[in-house]
Short mmCIF file of C-alpha atoms and ligand atoms in Angstrom, two decimals:
data_model
loop_
_atom_site.label_atom_id
_atom_site.label_comp_id
_atom_site.label_asym_id
_atom_site.label_seq_id
_atom_site.Cartn_x
_atom_site.Cartn_y
_atom_site.Cartn_z
CA UNK A 1 138.19 -39.09 -46.34
CA UNK A 2 138.92 -35.42 -46.99
CA UNK A 3 137.84 -32.97 -44.33
CA UNK A 4 136.72 -29.62 -45.73
CA UNK A 5 138.45 -26.42 -44.67
CA UNK A 6 135.47 -25.48 -42.52
CA UNK A 7 135.21 -21.79 -41.62
CA UNK A 8 131.50 -21.89 -40.83
CA UNK A 9 130.31 -19.28 -38.33
CA UNK A 10 127.99 -21.62 -36.45
CA UNK A 11 127.25 -24.42 -36.23
CA UNK A 12 130.90 -24.86 -36.99
CA UNK A 13 133.85 -27.23 -37.06
CA UNK A 14 134.19 -29.88 -34.36
CA UNK A 15 137.49 -31.58 -33.54
CA UNK A 16 137.93 -34.68 -35.70
CA UNK A 17 138.94 -36.89 -32.72
CA UNK A 18 135.67 -35.90 -31.02
CA UNK A 19 133.60 -36.94 -34.04
CA UNK A 20 135.52 -40.18 -34.29
CA UNK A 21 135.06 -41.00 -30.62
CA UNK A 22 131.33 -40.24 -30.87
CA UNK A 23 131.16 -42.48 -33.93
CA UNK A 24 132.92 -45.33 -32.18
CA UNK A 25 130.58 -45.07 -29.19
CA UNK A 26 127.40 -44.29 -31.11
CA UNK A 27 125.73 -47.68 -31.22
CA UNK A 28 127.16 -49.23 -28.07
CA UNK A 29 128.04 -46.68 -25.44
CA UNK A 30 130.94 -48.07 -23.40
CA UNK A 31 129.50 -51.60 -23.33
CA UNK A 32 125.95 -50.64 -22.35
CA UNK A 33 124.40 -52.31 -25.40
CA UNK A 34 122.72 -49.08 -26.44
CA UNK A 35 123.50 -45.57 -27.58
CA UNK A 36 123.76 -42.83 -25.00
CA UNK A 37 120.77 -41.31 -26.82
CA UNK A 38 118.70 -44.32 -25.79
CA UNK A 39 119.51 -44.13 -22.09
CA UNK A 40 117.58 -42.66 -19.22
CA UNK A 41 118.80 -39.24 -18.18
CA UNK A 42 118.27 -40.48 -14.62
CA UNK A 43 120.64 -43.42 -15.02
CA UNK A 44 124.15 -43.72 -13.62
CA UNK A 45 125.86 -43.84 -17.02
CA UNK A 46 124.31 -40.65 -18.27
CA UNK A 47 124.72 -38.89 -14.95
CA UNK A 48 128.46 -39.55 -15.05
CA UNK A 49 128.70 -38.04 -18.55
CA UNK A 50 126.65 -35.02 -17.46
CA UNK A 51 128.70 -34.35 -14.36
CA UNK A 52 131.97 -34.91 -16.17
CA UNK A 53 131.07 -32.29 -18.78
CA UNK A 54 130.15 -29.73 -16.11
CA UNK A 55 133.27 -30.60 -14.10
CA UNK A 56 135.56 -30.24 -17.12
CA UNK A 57 134.14 -26.82 -17.92
CA UNK A 58 134.72 -25.73 -14.32
CA UNK A 59 138.26 -27.05 -14.44
CA UNK A 60 139.17 -25.57 -17.83
CA UNK A 61 137.73 -22.13 -17.03
CA UNK A 62 138.83 -22.19 -13.37
CA UNK A 63 135.23 -21.49 -12.37
CA UNK A 64 135.13 -20.39 -8.70
CA UNK A 65 133.41 -22.71 -6.20
CA UNK A 66 130.43 -20.38 -5.69
CA UNK A 67 129.31 -20.75 -9.31
CA UNK A 68 127.09 -23.35 -11.00
CA UNK A 69 127.49 -24.65 -14.54
CA UNK A 70 124.08 -25.15 -16.14
CA UNK A 71 123.01 -26.90 -19.33
CA UNK A 72 119.99 -25.13 -20.80
CA UNK A 73 118.06 -25.13 -24.06
CA UNK A 74 116.71 -22.45 -26.38
CA UNK A 75 120.11 -21.19 -27.54
CA UNK A 76 121.73 -17.91 -26.65
CA UNK A 77 118.59 -16.30 -28.03
CA UNK A 78 116.50 -17.59 -25.13
CA UNK A 79 119.12 -16.24 -22.74
CA UNK A 80 118.38 -12.80 -24.18
CA UNK A 81 114.94 -13.19 -22.56
CA UNK A 82 115.82 -15.26 -19.49
CA UNK A 83 118.39 -12.73 -18.28
CA UNK A 84 115.92 -9.82 -17.90
CA UNK A 85 113.05 -12.09 -16.83
CA UNK A 86 115.15 -13.29 -13.91
CA UNK A 87 117.41 -10.38 -13.08
CA UNK A 88 115.68 -7.14 -14.12
CA UNK A 89 113.26 -6.20 -11.33
CA UNK A 90 110.62 -3.48 -11.58
CA UNK A 91 112.02 -0.05 -10.73
CA UNK A 92 115.58 -0.89 -11.77
CA UNK A 93 117.38 -0.49 -15.06
CA UNK A 94 119.71 -2.81 -16.92
CA UNK A 95 122.56 -1.46 -19.04
CA UNK A 96 123.51 -2.92 -22.41
CA UNK A 97 126.74 -2.34 -24.31
CA UNK A 98 125.87 -2.40 -27.99
CA UNK A 99 128.70 -3.77 -30.08
CA UNK A 100 126.83 -5.62 -32.81
CA UNK A 101 123.76 -7.50 -33.95
CA UNK A 102 123.64 -10.02 -31.10
CA UNK A 103 124.07 -7.32 -28.46
CA UNK A 104 121.24 -5.38 -30.15
CA UNK A 105 119.04 -8.46 -30.07
CA UNK A 106 119.72 -9.00 -26.38
CA UNK A 107 118.89 -5.33 -25.75
CA UNK A 108 115.71 -5.48 -27.82
CA UNK A 109 114.53 -8.56 -25.97
CA UNK A 110 115.21 -7.04 -22.53
CA UNK A 111 113.08 -4.01 -23.46
CA UNK A 112 110.08 -6.31 -23.43
CA UNK A 113 110.59 -7.13 -19.76
CA UNK A 114 111.71 -3.93 -18.10
CA UNK A 115 113.69 -0.74 -18.28
CA UNK A 116 116.97 -0.79 -20.12
CA UNK A 117 119.56 1.76 -21.18
CA UNK A 118 122.45 1.93 -23.56
CA UNK A 119 125.81 2.05 -21.74
CA UNK A 120 127.70 2.56 -24.99
CA UNK A 121 127.20 1.81 -28.66
CA UNK A 122 129.60 1.61 -31.58
CA UNK A 123 126.80 1.52 -34.15
CA UNK A 124 127.83 4.86 -35.69
CA UNK A 125 131.18 3.19 -36.48
CA UNK A 126 129.39 0.25 -38.11
CA UNK A 127 130.45 -1.80 -35.06
CA UNK A 128 134.07 -1.67 -36.15
CA UNK A 129 135.35 -1.39 -32.60
CA UNK A 130 134.78 -2.18 -28.95
CA UNK A 131 134.15 0.89 -26.76
CA UNK A 132 136.96 1.96 -24.43
CA UNK A 133 136.41 0.49 -20.98
CA UNK A 134 137.20 3.90 -19.44
CA UNK A 135 134.29 5.48 -21.35
CA UNK A 136 131.60 3.23 -19.91
CA UNK A 137 129.14 5.10 -17.70
CA UNK A 138 126.31 3.61 -15.69
CA UNK A 139 124.57 4.27 -12.37
CA UNK A 140 125.77 2.23 -9.38
CA UNK A 141 122.26 0.81 -8.88
CA UNK A 142 121.98 -0.69 -12.36
CA UNK A 143 120.35 -4.15 -12.20
CA UNK A 144 123.18 -5.53 -14.33
CA UNK A 145 125.43 -4.67 -17.25
CA UNK A 146 125.29 -6.90 -20.32
CA UNK A 147 127.97 -7.26 -22.96
CA UNK A 148 128.80 -9.56 -25.88
CA UNK A 149 132.39 -10.71 -25.54
CA UNK A 150 132.87 -11.50 -29.22
CA UNK A 151 130.84 -10.06 -32.05
CA UNK A 152 130.46 -12.98 -34.41
CA UNK A 153 129.04 -10.94 -37.28
CA UNK A 154 131.30 -7.87 -37.22
CA UNK A 155 134.45 -9.65 -36.06
CA UNK A 156 135.29 -7.65 -32.95
CA UNK A 157 136.16 -8.91 -29.47
CA UNK A 158 136.74 -7.35 -26.07
CA UNK A 159 140.43 -7.52 -25.20
CA UNK A 160 139.86 -6.53 -21.56
CA UNK A 161 136.58 -6.54 -19.68
CA UNK A 162 135.22 -3.74 -17.50
CA UNK A 163 135.30 -4.16 -13.75
CA UNK A 164 131.72 -3.37 -12.75
CA UNK A 165 132.25 -3.80 -9.02
CA UNK A 166 128.98 -4.54 -7.24
CA UNK A 167 126.92 -4.29 -10.43
CA UNK A 168 126.55 -7.81 -11.88
CA UNK A 169 128.29 -8.20 -15.22
CA UNK A 170 126.57 -10.58 -17.64
CA UNK A 171 128.22 -11.75 -20.84
CA UNK A 172 127.10 -13.53 -23.98
CA UNK A 173 130.25 -15.56 -24.79
CA UNK A 174 128.63 -17.73 -27.45
CA UNK A 175 131.36 -17.26 -30.02
CA UNK A 176 134.52 -17.09 -27.92
CA UNK A 177 133.99 -19.16 -24.80
CA UNK A 178 137.13 -21.27 -24.19
CA UNK A 179 139.03 -19.43 -26.91
CA UNK A 180 141.19 -17.61 -24.34
CA UNK A 181 141.56 -17.45 -20.57
CA UNK A 182 138.83 -15.41 -18.86
CA UNK A 183 138.57 -14.39 -15.21
CA UNK A 184 135.14 -15.85 -14.46
CA UNK A 185 134.98 -14.10 -11.09
CA UNK A 186 134.43 -10.77 -12.90
CA UNK A 187 131.11 -12.04 -14.20
CA UNK A 188 127.86 -12.83 -12.42
CA UNK A 189 126.64 -14.82 -15.41
CA UNK A 190 128.24 -16.08 -18.60
CA UNK A 191 126.16 -17.84 -21.23
CA UNK A 192 126.98 -19.43 -24.56
CA UNK A 193 125.16 -21.43 -27.19
CA UNK A 194 127.32 -24.51 -27.71
CA UNK A 195 127.45 -24.59 -31.48
CA UNK A 196 130.53 -22.41 -31.99
CA UNK A 197 133.23 -23.45 -29.56
CA UNK A 198 131.67 -26.08 -27.31
CA UNK A 199 129.83 -28.68 -29.32
CA UNK A 200 126.71 -29.12 -31.40
CA UNK A 201 123.61 -26.94 -31.44
CA UNK A 202 120.92 -27.83 -28.92
CA UNK A 203 122.54 -27.03 -25.60
CA UNK A 204 123.38 -23.70 -24.04
CA UNK A 205 125.86 -23.38 -21.21
CA UNK A 206 125.40 -20.91 -18.36
CA UNK A 207 127.98 -20.21 -15.66
CA UNK A 208 126.18 -18.51 -12.83
CA UNK A 209 127.31 -16.98 -9.54
CA UNK A 210 124.97 -18.58 -7.02
CA UNK A 211 124.39 -15.36 -5.07
CA UNK A 212 122.81 -13.83 -8.18
CA UNK A 213 119.84 -16.17 -7.63
CA UNK A 214 119.04 -14.39 -4.38
CA UNK A 215 117.91 -11.36 -6.32
CA UNK A 216 116.07 -13.27 -9.05
CA UNK A 217 112.46 -12.46 -9.90
CA UNK A 218 110.08 -15.24 -8.90
CA UNK A 219 107.16 -14.58 -11.26
CA UNK A 220 108.90 -16.50 -14.04
CA UNK A 221 107.77 -19.79 -15.64
CA UNK A 222 109.50 -22.75 -13.99
CA UNK A 223 111.59 -23.75 -17.02
CA UNK A 224 112.80 -20.17 -17.51
CA UNK A 225 114.10 -19.74 -13.96
CA UNK A 226 117.84 -20.27 -13.51
CA UNK A 227 117.06 -21.41 -9.98
CA UNK A 228 115.10 -24.40 -11.29
CA UNK A 229 118.08 -25.70 -13.21
CA UNK A 230 120.64 -24.81 -10.57
CA UNK A 231 118.67 -26.66 -7.90
CA UNK A 232 118.37 -29.85 -9.97
CA UNK A 233 121.85 -29.94 -11.55
CA UNK A 234 120.29 -29.20 -14.96
CA UNK A 235 118.20 -32.35 -14.64
CA UNK A 236 114.84 -30.78 -13.79
CA UNK A 237 113.51 -32.12 -17.07
CA UNK A 238 115.10 -34.19 -19.84
CA UNK A 239 118.24 -32.36 -20.93
CA UNK A 240 119.66 -32.64 -24.47
CA UNK A 241 121.69 -35.68 -23.46
CA UNK A 242 123.53 -36.32 -26.71
CA UNK A 243 124.52 -32.66 -27.11
CA UNK A 244 125.84 -32.56 -23.53
CA UNK A 245 127.79 -35.78 -24.14
CA UNK A 246 129.42 -34.16 -27.18
CA UNK A 247 130.21 -31.01 -25.19
CA UNK A 248 131.97 -33.27 -22.71
CA UNK A 249 134.04 -34.81 -25.50
CA UNK A 250 134.97 -31.35 -26.83
CA UNK A 251 136.01 -30.26 -23.34
CA UNK A 252 138.12 -33.40 -22.97
CA UNK A 253 139.77 -32.53 -26.27
CA UNK A 254 140.52 -28.98 -25.09
CA UNK A 255 142.12 -30.45 -21.99
CA UNK A 256 144.24 -32.77 -24.12
CA UNK A 257 145.38 -29.78 -26.17
CA UNK A 258 146.87 -28.35 -22.98
CA UNK A 259 143.85 -26.41 -21.77
CA UNK A 260 142.59 -22.94 -22.57
CA UNK A 261 146.00 -21.24 -22.38
CA UNK A 262 147.43 -23.58 -25.02
CA UNK A 263 144.35 -23.26 -27.23
CA UNK A 264 144.58 -19.46 -26.90
CA UNK A 265 148.17 -19.50 -28.11
CA UNK A 266 147.18 -21.57 -31.12
CA UNK A 267 144.20 -19.31 -31.81
CA UNK A 268 146.51 -16.29 -31.85
CA UNK A 269 148.81 -17.98 -34.35
CA UNK A 270 145.85 -19.06 -36.50
CA UNK A 271 144.27 -15.60 -36.63
CA UNK A 272 147.65 -13.98 -37.32
CA UNK A 273 148.08 -16.11 -40.44
CA UNK A 274 145.00 -14.45 -41.94
CA UNK A 275 145.28 -10.94 -40.47
CA UNK A 276 148.88 -10.75 -41.69
CA UNK A 277 147.74 -11.34 -45.25
CA UNK A 278 145.07 -8.64 -44.86
CA UNK A 279 147.53 -6.16 -43.33
CA UNK A 280 150.24 -6.76 -45.92
CA UNK A 281 147.94 -6.72 -48.93
CA UNK A 282 148.32 -2.99 -49.58
CA UNK A 283 144.54 -2.54 -49.29
CA UNK A 284 143.55 -5.45 -51.53
CA UNK A 285 141.94 -7.01 -48.46
CA UNK A 286 140.36 -4.54 -46.04
CA UNK A 287 139.77 -5.70 -42.48
CA UNK A 288 136.44 -4.57 -41.03
CA UNK A 289 137.47 -4.41 -37.37
CA UNK A 290 139.72 -1.72 -35.91
CA UNK A 291 143.11 -3.25 -35.14
CA UNK A 292 142.67 -3.00 -31.35
CA UNK A 293 139.24 -4.62 -31.47
CA UNK A 294 139.92 -7.58 -33.73
CA UNK A 295 138.38 -10.94 -33.01
CA UNK A 296 140.49 -14.07 -32.79
CA UNK A 297 137.48 -16.10 -33.81
CA UNK A 298 135.74 -14.27 -36.64
CA UNK A 299 138.01 -12.55 -39.12
CA UNK A 300 136.00 -10.15 -41.28
CA UNK A 301 137.32 -8.47 -44.41
CA UNK A 302 136.20 -6.99 -47.69
CA UNK A 303 137.64 -6.70 -51.17
CA UNK A 304 137.48 -3.69 -53.50
CA UNK A 305 134.08 -4.53 -55.03
CA UNK A 306 131.21 -6.92 -54.57
CA UNK A 307 132.11 -8.52 -57.90
CA UNK A 308 135.61 -9.23 -56.70
CA UNK A 309 134.24 -10.60 -53.43
CA UNK A 310 131.96 -12.91 -55.38
CA UNK A 311 134.89 -14.13 -57.44
CA UNK A 312 136.93 -14.66 -54.28
CA UNK A 313 134.16 -16.65 -52.64
CA UNK A 314 133.48 -18.72 -55.79
CA UNK A 315 137.11 -19.64 -56.20
CA UNK A 316 137.52 -20.32 -52.49
CA UNK A 317 134.59 -22.71 -52.64
CA UNK A 318 136.15 -24.57 -55.57
CA UNK A 319 139.41 -24.80 -53.61
CA UNK A 320 137.63 -26.55 -50.73
CA UNK A 321 136.96 -23.66 -48.35
CA UNK A 322 133.54 -23.62 -46.72
CA UNK A 323 131.69 -20.81 -44.94
CA UNK A 324 133.73 -17.77 -45.99
CA UNK A 325 130.79 -15.54 -46.94
CA UNK A 326 130.06 -12.69 -44.53
CA UNK A 327 126.83 -12.71 -42.53
CA UNK A 328 123.84 -12.00 -44.76
CA UNK A 329 123.33 -8.67 -42.94
CA UNK A 330 126.79 -7.24 -43.72
CA UNK A 331 128.21 -9.04 -46.77
CA UNK A 332 131.94 -9.28 -47.44
CA UNK A 333 133.98 -12.21 -46.18
CA UNK A 334 134.36 -13.84 -42.80
CA UNK A 335 136.64 -16.65 -41.72
CA UNK A 336 135.52 -18.17 -38.44
CA UNK A 337 138.57 -19.83 -36.90
CA UNK A 338 137.03 -21.38 -33.80
CA UNK A 339 139.00 -23.65 -31.48
CA UNK A 340 138.37 -26.76 -33.57
CA UNK A 341 139.56 -25.22 -36.85
CA UNK A 342 143.07 -26.61 -37.40
CA UNK A 343 146.04 -24.34 -37.97
CA UNK A 344 146.53 -26.13 -41.28
CA UNK A 345 143.17 -24.79 -42.53
CA UNK A 346 144.20 -21.22 -41.64
CA UNK A 347 147.54 -21.70 -43.35
CA UNK A 348 145.79 -22.98 -46.48
CA UNK A 349 143.44 -19.99 -46.42
CA UNK A 350 146.28 -17.49 -46.05
CA UNK A 351 148.02 -19.09 -49.04
CA UNK A 352 144.81 -19.03 -51.04
CA UNK A 353 144.39 -15.32 -50.25
CA UNK A 354 147.96 -14.57 -51.34
CA UNK A 355 147.46 -16.47 -54.60
CA UNK A 356 144.12 -14.81 -55.26
CA UNK A 357 145.66 -11.38 -54.81
CA UNK A 358 148.54 -12.26 -57.14
CA UNK A 359 146.06 -13.30 -59.84
CA UNK A 360 143.61 -10.45 -59.35
CA UNK A 361 145.55 -7.56 -57.81
C1 PLP B 1 125.39 -17.38 -32.59
C2 PLP B 1 125.23 -16.35 -31.56
C3 PLP B 1 124.00 -16.15 -30.90
C4 PLP B 1 122.75 -16.90 -31.26
O1 PLP B 1 122.75 -18.15 -30.73
P1 PLP B 1 121.52 -19.15 -30.83
O2 PLP B 1 122.03 -20.32 -30.07
O3 PLP B 1 121.31 -19.42 -32.30
O4 PLP B 1 120.35 -18.51 -30.22
C5 PLP B 1 123.96 -15.21 -29.90
N1 PLP B 1 125.05 -14.49 -29.54
C6 PLP B 1 126.22 -14.64 -30.18
C7 PLP B 1 127.39 -13.82 -29.76
C8 PLP B 1 126.34 -15.57 -31.19
O5 PLP B 1 127.53 -15.73 -31.81
#
């Protein structure tokens, strides 16, 4: 079997040992005579898998004891609505930091439920950078401040997060959760669709400070209240059992790698392999993100013309690289080097880029 060099932006690469373990257990889950997909979500076997996944996430991210880990559905996109539905009361305003398309979508969705304001935006810079933390201004009675930790489409990432004090800080970490150590206690709520760094599509993780629920709106449909899921350990209704099982396997794999700190170190080395080629190409490759705002996960770059980009992408495809086209909204090239992308794939890509420049520069 040959595994592709998979740089897909999401859904994206999963660790090979995780896929192999899932394959080995697919038909007969640990001697049960059935697949985990065929089991009751109320049974002991599934419950153990469910709790182990939540426990591993708490352990790996050093989640403080006053937080809950929730498994939700509807993707990060439903979180864009659930956040204001639950935490934006009438008469208050929520601040959004606009650093790219996903942040804009979260902002647009919140507008449907209450009053919002822009804390900062880097749109006029084509989202090339993250705003300086010192420049963020918001009133002390803001309902919450929302940010997107990693901008999957533009390839920028916060290197340090603002300290919002008593104002709850809420983060969409869909594309860099577990990529680097994060101080969870700075956030009232972190959410992430699983399909980039955590597992397959179909489950969304939320890490929620319990005290935030005390100020939650109550006129919200049952399934869209965080309190519903927190109260029932994410088993209020049937959860996406197979997706949560796979998340648990991915988390076990991260732990085997040495935890988030070790994965972070590897991610830095992986991204450097590609950024170094961009930086030393004399302008042949042009990075989109400002150097101090670069993402470890999504490396975005352009070539001199769209024709040359097309040639690059065509030849890359023939050489076994998958998913290097930029997002349809921005064009160019993007290499998504999530946790599960092996260093070997990044090394192969950096060599391919060097060779392509030699032949076309
Ligand atoms: C992929 C992505 C989303 C969208 O996630 P869905 O699960 O498809 O709704 C939202 N935010 C960020 C930062 C993303 O990378």
